[in-house]
Tab-separated table of C-alpha atoms and ligand atoms in Angstrom:
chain	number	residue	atom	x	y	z
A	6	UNK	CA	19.523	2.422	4.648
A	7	UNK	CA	15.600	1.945	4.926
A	8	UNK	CA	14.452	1.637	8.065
A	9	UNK	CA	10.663	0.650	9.442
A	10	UNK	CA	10.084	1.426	12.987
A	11	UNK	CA	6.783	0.031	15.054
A	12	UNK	CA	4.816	0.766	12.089
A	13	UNK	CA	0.971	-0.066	12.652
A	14	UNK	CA	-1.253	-0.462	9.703
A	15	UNK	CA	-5.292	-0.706	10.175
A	16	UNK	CA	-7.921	-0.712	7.878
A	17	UNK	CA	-10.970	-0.087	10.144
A	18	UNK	CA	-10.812	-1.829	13.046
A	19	UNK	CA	-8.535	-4.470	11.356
A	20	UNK	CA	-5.138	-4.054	12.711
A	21	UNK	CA	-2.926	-5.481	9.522
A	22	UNK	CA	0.844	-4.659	10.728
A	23	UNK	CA	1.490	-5.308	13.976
A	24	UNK	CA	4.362	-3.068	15.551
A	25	UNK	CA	6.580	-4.155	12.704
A	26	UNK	CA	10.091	-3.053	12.750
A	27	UNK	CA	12.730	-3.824	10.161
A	28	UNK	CA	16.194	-2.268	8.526
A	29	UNK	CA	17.445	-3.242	5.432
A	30	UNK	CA	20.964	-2.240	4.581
A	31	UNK	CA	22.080	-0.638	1.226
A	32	UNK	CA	22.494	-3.734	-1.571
A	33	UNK	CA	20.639	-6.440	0.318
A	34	UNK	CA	17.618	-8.341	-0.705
A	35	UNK	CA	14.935	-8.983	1.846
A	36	UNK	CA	11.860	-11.290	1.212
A	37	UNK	CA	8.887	-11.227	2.919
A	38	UNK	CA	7.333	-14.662	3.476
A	39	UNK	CA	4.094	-15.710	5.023
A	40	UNK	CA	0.806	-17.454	3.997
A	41	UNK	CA	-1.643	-15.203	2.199
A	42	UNK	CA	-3.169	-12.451	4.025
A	43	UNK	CA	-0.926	-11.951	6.187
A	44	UNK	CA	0.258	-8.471	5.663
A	45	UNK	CA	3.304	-8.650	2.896
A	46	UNK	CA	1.777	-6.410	0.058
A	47	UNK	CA	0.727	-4.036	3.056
A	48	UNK	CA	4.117	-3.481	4.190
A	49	UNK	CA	5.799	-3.280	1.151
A	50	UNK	CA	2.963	-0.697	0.435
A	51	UNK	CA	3.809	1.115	3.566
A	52	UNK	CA	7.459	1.882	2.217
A	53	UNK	CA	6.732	3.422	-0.770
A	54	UNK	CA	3.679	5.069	1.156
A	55	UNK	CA	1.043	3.912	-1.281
A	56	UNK	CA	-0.703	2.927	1.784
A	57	UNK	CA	-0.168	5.417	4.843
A	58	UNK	CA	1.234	3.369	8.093
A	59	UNK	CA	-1.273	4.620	10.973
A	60	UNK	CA	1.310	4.723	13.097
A	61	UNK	CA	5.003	3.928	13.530
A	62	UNK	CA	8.457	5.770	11.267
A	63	UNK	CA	9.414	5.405	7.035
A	64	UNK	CA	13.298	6.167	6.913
A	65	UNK	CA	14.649	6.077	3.347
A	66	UNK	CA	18.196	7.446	3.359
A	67	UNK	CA	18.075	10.686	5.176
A	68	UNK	CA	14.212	11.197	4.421
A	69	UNK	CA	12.186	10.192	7.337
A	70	UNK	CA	8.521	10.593	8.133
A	71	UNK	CA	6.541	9.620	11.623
A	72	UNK	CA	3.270	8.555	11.568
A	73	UNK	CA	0.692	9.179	14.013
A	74	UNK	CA	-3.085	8.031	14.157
A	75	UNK	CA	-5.014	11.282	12.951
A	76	UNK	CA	-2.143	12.819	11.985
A	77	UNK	CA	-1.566	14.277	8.797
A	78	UNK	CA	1.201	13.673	6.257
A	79	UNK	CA	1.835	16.690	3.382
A	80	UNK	CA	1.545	15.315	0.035
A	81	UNK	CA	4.798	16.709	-1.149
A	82	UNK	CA	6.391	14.824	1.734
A	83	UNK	CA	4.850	11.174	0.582
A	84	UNK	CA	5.881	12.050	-3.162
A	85	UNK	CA	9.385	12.927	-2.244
A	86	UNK	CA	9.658	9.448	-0.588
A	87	UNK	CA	7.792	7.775	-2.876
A	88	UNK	CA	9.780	8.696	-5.292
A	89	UNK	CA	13.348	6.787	-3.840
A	90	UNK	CA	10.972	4.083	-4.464
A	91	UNK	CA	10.253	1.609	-7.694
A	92	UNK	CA	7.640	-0.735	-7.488
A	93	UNK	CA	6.969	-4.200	-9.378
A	94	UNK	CA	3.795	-5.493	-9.703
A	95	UNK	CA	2.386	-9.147	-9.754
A	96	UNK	CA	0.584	-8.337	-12.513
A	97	UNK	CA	3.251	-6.084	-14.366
A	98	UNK	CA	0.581	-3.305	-14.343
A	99	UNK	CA	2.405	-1.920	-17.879
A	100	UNK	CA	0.531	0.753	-19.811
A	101	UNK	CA	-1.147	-1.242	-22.763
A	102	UNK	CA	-1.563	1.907	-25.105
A	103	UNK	CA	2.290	2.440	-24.944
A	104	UNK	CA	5.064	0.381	-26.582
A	105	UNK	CA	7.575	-1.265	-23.920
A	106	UNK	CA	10.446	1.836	-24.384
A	107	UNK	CA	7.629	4.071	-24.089
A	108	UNK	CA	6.759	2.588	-20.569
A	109	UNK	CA	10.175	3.147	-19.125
A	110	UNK	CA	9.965	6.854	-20.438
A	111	UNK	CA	6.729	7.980	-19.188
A	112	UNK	CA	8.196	8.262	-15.670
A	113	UNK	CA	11.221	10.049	-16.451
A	114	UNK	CA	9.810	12.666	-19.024
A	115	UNK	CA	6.527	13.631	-16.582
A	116	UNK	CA	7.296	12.871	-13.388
A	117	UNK	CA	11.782	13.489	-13.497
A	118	UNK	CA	11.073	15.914	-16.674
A	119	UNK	CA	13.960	14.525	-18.391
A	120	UNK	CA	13.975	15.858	-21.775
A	121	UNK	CA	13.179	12.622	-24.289
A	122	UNK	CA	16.466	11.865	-25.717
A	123	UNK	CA	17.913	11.257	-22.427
A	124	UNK	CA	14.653	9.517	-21.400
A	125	UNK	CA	14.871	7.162	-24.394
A	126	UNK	CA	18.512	6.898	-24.226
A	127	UNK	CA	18.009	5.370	-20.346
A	128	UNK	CA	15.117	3.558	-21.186
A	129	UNK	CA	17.126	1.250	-23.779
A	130	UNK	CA	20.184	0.633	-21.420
A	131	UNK	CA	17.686	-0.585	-18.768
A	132	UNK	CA	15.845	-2.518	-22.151
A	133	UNK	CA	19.261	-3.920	-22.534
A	134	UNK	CA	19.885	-4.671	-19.073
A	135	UNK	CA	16.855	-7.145	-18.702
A	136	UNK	CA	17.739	-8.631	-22.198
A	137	UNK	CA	14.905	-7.144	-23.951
A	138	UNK	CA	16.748	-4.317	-26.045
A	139	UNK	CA	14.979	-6.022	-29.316
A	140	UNK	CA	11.210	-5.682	-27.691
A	141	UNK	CA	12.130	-1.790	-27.488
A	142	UNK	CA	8.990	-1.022	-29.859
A	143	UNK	CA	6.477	-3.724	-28.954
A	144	UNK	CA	3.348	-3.186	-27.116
A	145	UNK	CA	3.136	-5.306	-24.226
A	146	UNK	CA	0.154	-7.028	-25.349
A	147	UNK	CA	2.462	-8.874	-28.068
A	148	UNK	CA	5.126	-9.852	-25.177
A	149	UNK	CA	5.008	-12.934	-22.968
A	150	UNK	CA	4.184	-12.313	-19.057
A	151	UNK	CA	8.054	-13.097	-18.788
A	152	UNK	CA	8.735	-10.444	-20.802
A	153	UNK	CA	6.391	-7.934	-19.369
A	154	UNK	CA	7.242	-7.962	-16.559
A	155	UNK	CA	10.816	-7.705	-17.320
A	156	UNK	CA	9.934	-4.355	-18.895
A	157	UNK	CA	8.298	-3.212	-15.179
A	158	UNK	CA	11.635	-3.891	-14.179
A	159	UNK	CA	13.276	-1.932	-16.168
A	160	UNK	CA	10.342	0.789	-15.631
A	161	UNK	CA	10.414	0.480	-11.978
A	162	UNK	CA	14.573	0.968	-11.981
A	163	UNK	CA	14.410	4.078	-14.760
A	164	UNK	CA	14.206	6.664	-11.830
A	165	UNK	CA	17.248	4.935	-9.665
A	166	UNK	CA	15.625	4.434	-6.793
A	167	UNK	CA	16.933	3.531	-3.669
A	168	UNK	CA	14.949	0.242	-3.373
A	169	UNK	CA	13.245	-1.977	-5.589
A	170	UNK	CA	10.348	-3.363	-3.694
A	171	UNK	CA	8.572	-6.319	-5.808
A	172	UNK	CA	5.238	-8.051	-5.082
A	173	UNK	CA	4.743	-11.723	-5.750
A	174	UNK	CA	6.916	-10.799	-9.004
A	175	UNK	CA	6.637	-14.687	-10.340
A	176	UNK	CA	3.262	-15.379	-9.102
A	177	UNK	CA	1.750	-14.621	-12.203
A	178	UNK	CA	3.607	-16.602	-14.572
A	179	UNK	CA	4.358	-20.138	-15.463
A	180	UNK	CA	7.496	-21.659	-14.123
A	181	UNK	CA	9.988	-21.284	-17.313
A	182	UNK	CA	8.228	-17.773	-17.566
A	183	UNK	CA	9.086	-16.939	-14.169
A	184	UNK	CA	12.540	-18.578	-13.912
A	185	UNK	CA	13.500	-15.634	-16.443
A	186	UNK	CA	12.280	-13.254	-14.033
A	187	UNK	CA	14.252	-14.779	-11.395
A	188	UNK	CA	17.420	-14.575	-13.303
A	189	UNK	CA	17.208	-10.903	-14.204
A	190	UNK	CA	16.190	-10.092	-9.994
A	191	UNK	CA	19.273	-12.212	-9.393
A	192	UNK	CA	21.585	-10.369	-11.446
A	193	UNK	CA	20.011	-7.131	-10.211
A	194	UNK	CA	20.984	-8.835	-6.589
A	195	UNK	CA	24.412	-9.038	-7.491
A	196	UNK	CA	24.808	-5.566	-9.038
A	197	UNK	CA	23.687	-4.643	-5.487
A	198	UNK	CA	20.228	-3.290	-5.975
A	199	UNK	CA	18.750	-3.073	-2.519
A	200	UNK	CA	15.208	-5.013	-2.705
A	201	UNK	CA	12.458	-5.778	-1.174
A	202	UNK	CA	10.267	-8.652	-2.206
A	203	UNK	CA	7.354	-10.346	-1.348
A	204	UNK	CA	6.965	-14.130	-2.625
A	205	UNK	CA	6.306	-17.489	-2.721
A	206	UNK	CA	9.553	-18.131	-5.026
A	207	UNK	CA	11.859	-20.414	-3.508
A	208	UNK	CA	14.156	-19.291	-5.749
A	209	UNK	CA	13.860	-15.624	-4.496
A	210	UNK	CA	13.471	-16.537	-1.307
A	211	UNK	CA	15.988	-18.865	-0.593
A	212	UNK	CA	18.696	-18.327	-3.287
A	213	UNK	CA	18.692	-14.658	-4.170
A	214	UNK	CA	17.101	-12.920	-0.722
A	215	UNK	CA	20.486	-12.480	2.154
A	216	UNK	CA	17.412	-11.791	4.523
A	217	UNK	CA	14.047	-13.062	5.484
A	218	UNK	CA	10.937	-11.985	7.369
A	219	UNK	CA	7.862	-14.345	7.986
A	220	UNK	CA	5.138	-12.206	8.271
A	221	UNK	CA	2.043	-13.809	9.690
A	222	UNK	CA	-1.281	-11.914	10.643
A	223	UNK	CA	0.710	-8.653	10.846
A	224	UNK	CA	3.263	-9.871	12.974
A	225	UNK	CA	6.916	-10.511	12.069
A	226	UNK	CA	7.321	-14.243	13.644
A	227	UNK	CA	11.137	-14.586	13.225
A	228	UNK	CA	13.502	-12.654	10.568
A	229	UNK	CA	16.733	-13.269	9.922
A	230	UNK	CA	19.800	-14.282	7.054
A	231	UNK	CA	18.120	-16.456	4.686
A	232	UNK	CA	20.605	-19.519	5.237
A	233	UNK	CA	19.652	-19.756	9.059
A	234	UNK	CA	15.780	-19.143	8.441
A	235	UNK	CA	15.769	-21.682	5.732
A	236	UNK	CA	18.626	-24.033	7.158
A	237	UNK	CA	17.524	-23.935	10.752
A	238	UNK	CA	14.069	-22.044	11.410
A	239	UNK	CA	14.056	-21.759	15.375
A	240	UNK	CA	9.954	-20.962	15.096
A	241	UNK	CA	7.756	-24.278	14.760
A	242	UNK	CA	5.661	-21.949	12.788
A	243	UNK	CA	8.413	-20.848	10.069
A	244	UNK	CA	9.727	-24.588	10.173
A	245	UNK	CA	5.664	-25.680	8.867
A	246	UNK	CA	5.467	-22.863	6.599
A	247	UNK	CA	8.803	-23.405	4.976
A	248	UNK	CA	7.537	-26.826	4.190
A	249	UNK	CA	4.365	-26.037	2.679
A	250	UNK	CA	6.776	-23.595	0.358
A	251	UNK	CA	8.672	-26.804	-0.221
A	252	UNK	CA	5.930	-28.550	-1.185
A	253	UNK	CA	4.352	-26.268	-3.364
A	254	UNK	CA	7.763	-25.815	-5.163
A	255	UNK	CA	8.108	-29.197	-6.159
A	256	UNK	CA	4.567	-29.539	-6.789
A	257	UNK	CA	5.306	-27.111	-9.548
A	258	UNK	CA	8.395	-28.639	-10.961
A	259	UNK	CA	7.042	-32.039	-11.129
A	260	UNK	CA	3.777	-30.214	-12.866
B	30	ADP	P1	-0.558	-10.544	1.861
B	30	ADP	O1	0.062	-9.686	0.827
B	30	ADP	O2	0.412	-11.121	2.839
B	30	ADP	O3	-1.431	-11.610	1.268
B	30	ADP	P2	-2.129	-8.190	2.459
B	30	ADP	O4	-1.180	-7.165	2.914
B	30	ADP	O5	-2.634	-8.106	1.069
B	30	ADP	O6	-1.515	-9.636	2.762
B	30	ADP	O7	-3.397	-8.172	3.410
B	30	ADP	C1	-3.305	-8.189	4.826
B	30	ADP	C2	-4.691	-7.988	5.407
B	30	ADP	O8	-5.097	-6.658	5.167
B	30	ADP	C3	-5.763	-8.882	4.817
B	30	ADP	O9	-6.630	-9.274	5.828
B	30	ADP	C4	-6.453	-7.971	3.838
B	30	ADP	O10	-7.783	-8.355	3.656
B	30	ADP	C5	-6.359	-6.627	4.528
B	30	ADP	N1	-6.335	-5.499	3.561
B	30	ADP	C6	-5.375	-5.244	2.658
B	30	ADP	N2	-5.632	-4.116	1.975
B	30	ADP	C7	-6.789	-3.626	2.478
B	30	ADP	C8	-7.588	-2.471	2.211
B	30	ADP	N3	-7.244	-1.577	1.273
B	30	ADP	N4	-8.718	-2.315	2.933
B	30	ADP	C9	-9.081	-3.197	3.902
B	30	ADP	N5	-8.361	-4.309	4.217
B	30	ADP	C10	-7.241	-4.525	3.509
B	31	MG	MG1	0.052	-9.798	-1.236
């Protein structure tokens, strides 16, 4: 279980994350929707502690850490957390100088110290898994955006973490690009890999995510199951922003 009690993020004086509080049971998909700006890379951020709450509690499993304003966190603490963690990127954020196996490895052999047979042996199970065994030796500057970030995937997953947590995954891409994105999260989803994600996607959103959160100017406006926050928003506010999503959807289709 991963659980986010009153957590309070401010940069200055700018109070991001407003007393945010969220669990997400073991093998569910949450999204995070809400128009730009509103705080969804932040708290995504504030789970895998790349960003340190200023106030509020990070529960992964039986790790938990409070947060206080001035208060200090130990570095070993945020690494050991960090680590039940795997994080995908809108902009794949692969590492051009090595091939695509080599990018699922370089986690496991210097952060896990795996020796490299094992390393290379997991790496091209997850290659396989995301339908990319063939690309094992490419350098992501020859693959598609579809591709790459199908191979931060498989990078993020290498270590097992306890939750994938994915930023605007198909942002970056064009729509048949991104739709096979969307079908290697959904089979993730039904393997049971616990996610978080933020996005646009009404595809993640809607079909894939069992939960939803609208997140607007740091405050969660309603959260729920995705059928009843989709099917029958009780917010005016989600109700308008699920259109615009609408709208923007088909705007893309028909483009
Ligand atoms: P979203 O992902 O929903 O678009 P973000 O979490 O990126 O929203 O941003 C929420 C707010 O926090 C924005 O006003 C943004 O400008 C601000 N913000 C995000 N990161 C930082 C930072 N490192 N320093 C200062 N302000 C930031
Ligand atoms: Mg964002």
């Amino acid at each position: 279980m991963i659980e986010l009690k009153n957590i309070e993020k401010r940069f200055g004086d700018h109070l991001v994350l407003k007393d945010v509080s969220v669990t997400i049971a073991e093998g569910t998909v949450t999204a995070l929707i809400g128009p730009s700006g509103g705080g969804k890379s932040t708290l995504l951020r504030c789970i895998n502690l790349l960003e340190i709450p200023t106030s509020g509690t990070v529960r992964i499993g039986d790790d938990v850490l409070q947060f206080h304003p001035g208060g200090k966190v130990a570095t070993s603490d945020i690494q050991r957390l960090r680590r039940q963690t795997g994080m995908v990127f809108q902009n794949f954020q692969l590492f051009p100088h090595r091939t695509a196996i080599e990018n699922i490895m370089e986690g496991l052999i210097t952060v896990q110290k795996w020796p490299v047979p094992k390393a290379r042996e997991r790496a091209l199970a997850l290659l396989e898994k995301v339908g990319l065994a063939a690309k094992a030796d490419a350098w992501p500057s020859t693959l598609s955006g579809g591709q790459q970030q199908r191979v931060a995937i498989a990078r993020a997953l290498a270590p097992s973490p306890k939750v994938l947590l994915c930023d605007e995954p198909t942002s970056a891409l064009d729509p048949e690009l991104a739709e096979e994105v969307v079908e290697v999260l959904a089979q993730l989803a039904k393997e049971g890999t616990t996610m978080v994600m933020a996005t646009h996607d009404l595809r993640l959103a809607s079909n894939i995510a069992n939960e939803v959160m609208f997140l607007e100017a740091g405050v969660v406006v309603e959260a729920g199951p995705a059928s009843a926050i989709f099917g029958n928003p009780r917010r005016e506010r989600t109700k308008r922003f699920i259109a615009t999503l609408r709208q923007e959807q088909a705007a893309t289709s028909a483009g």
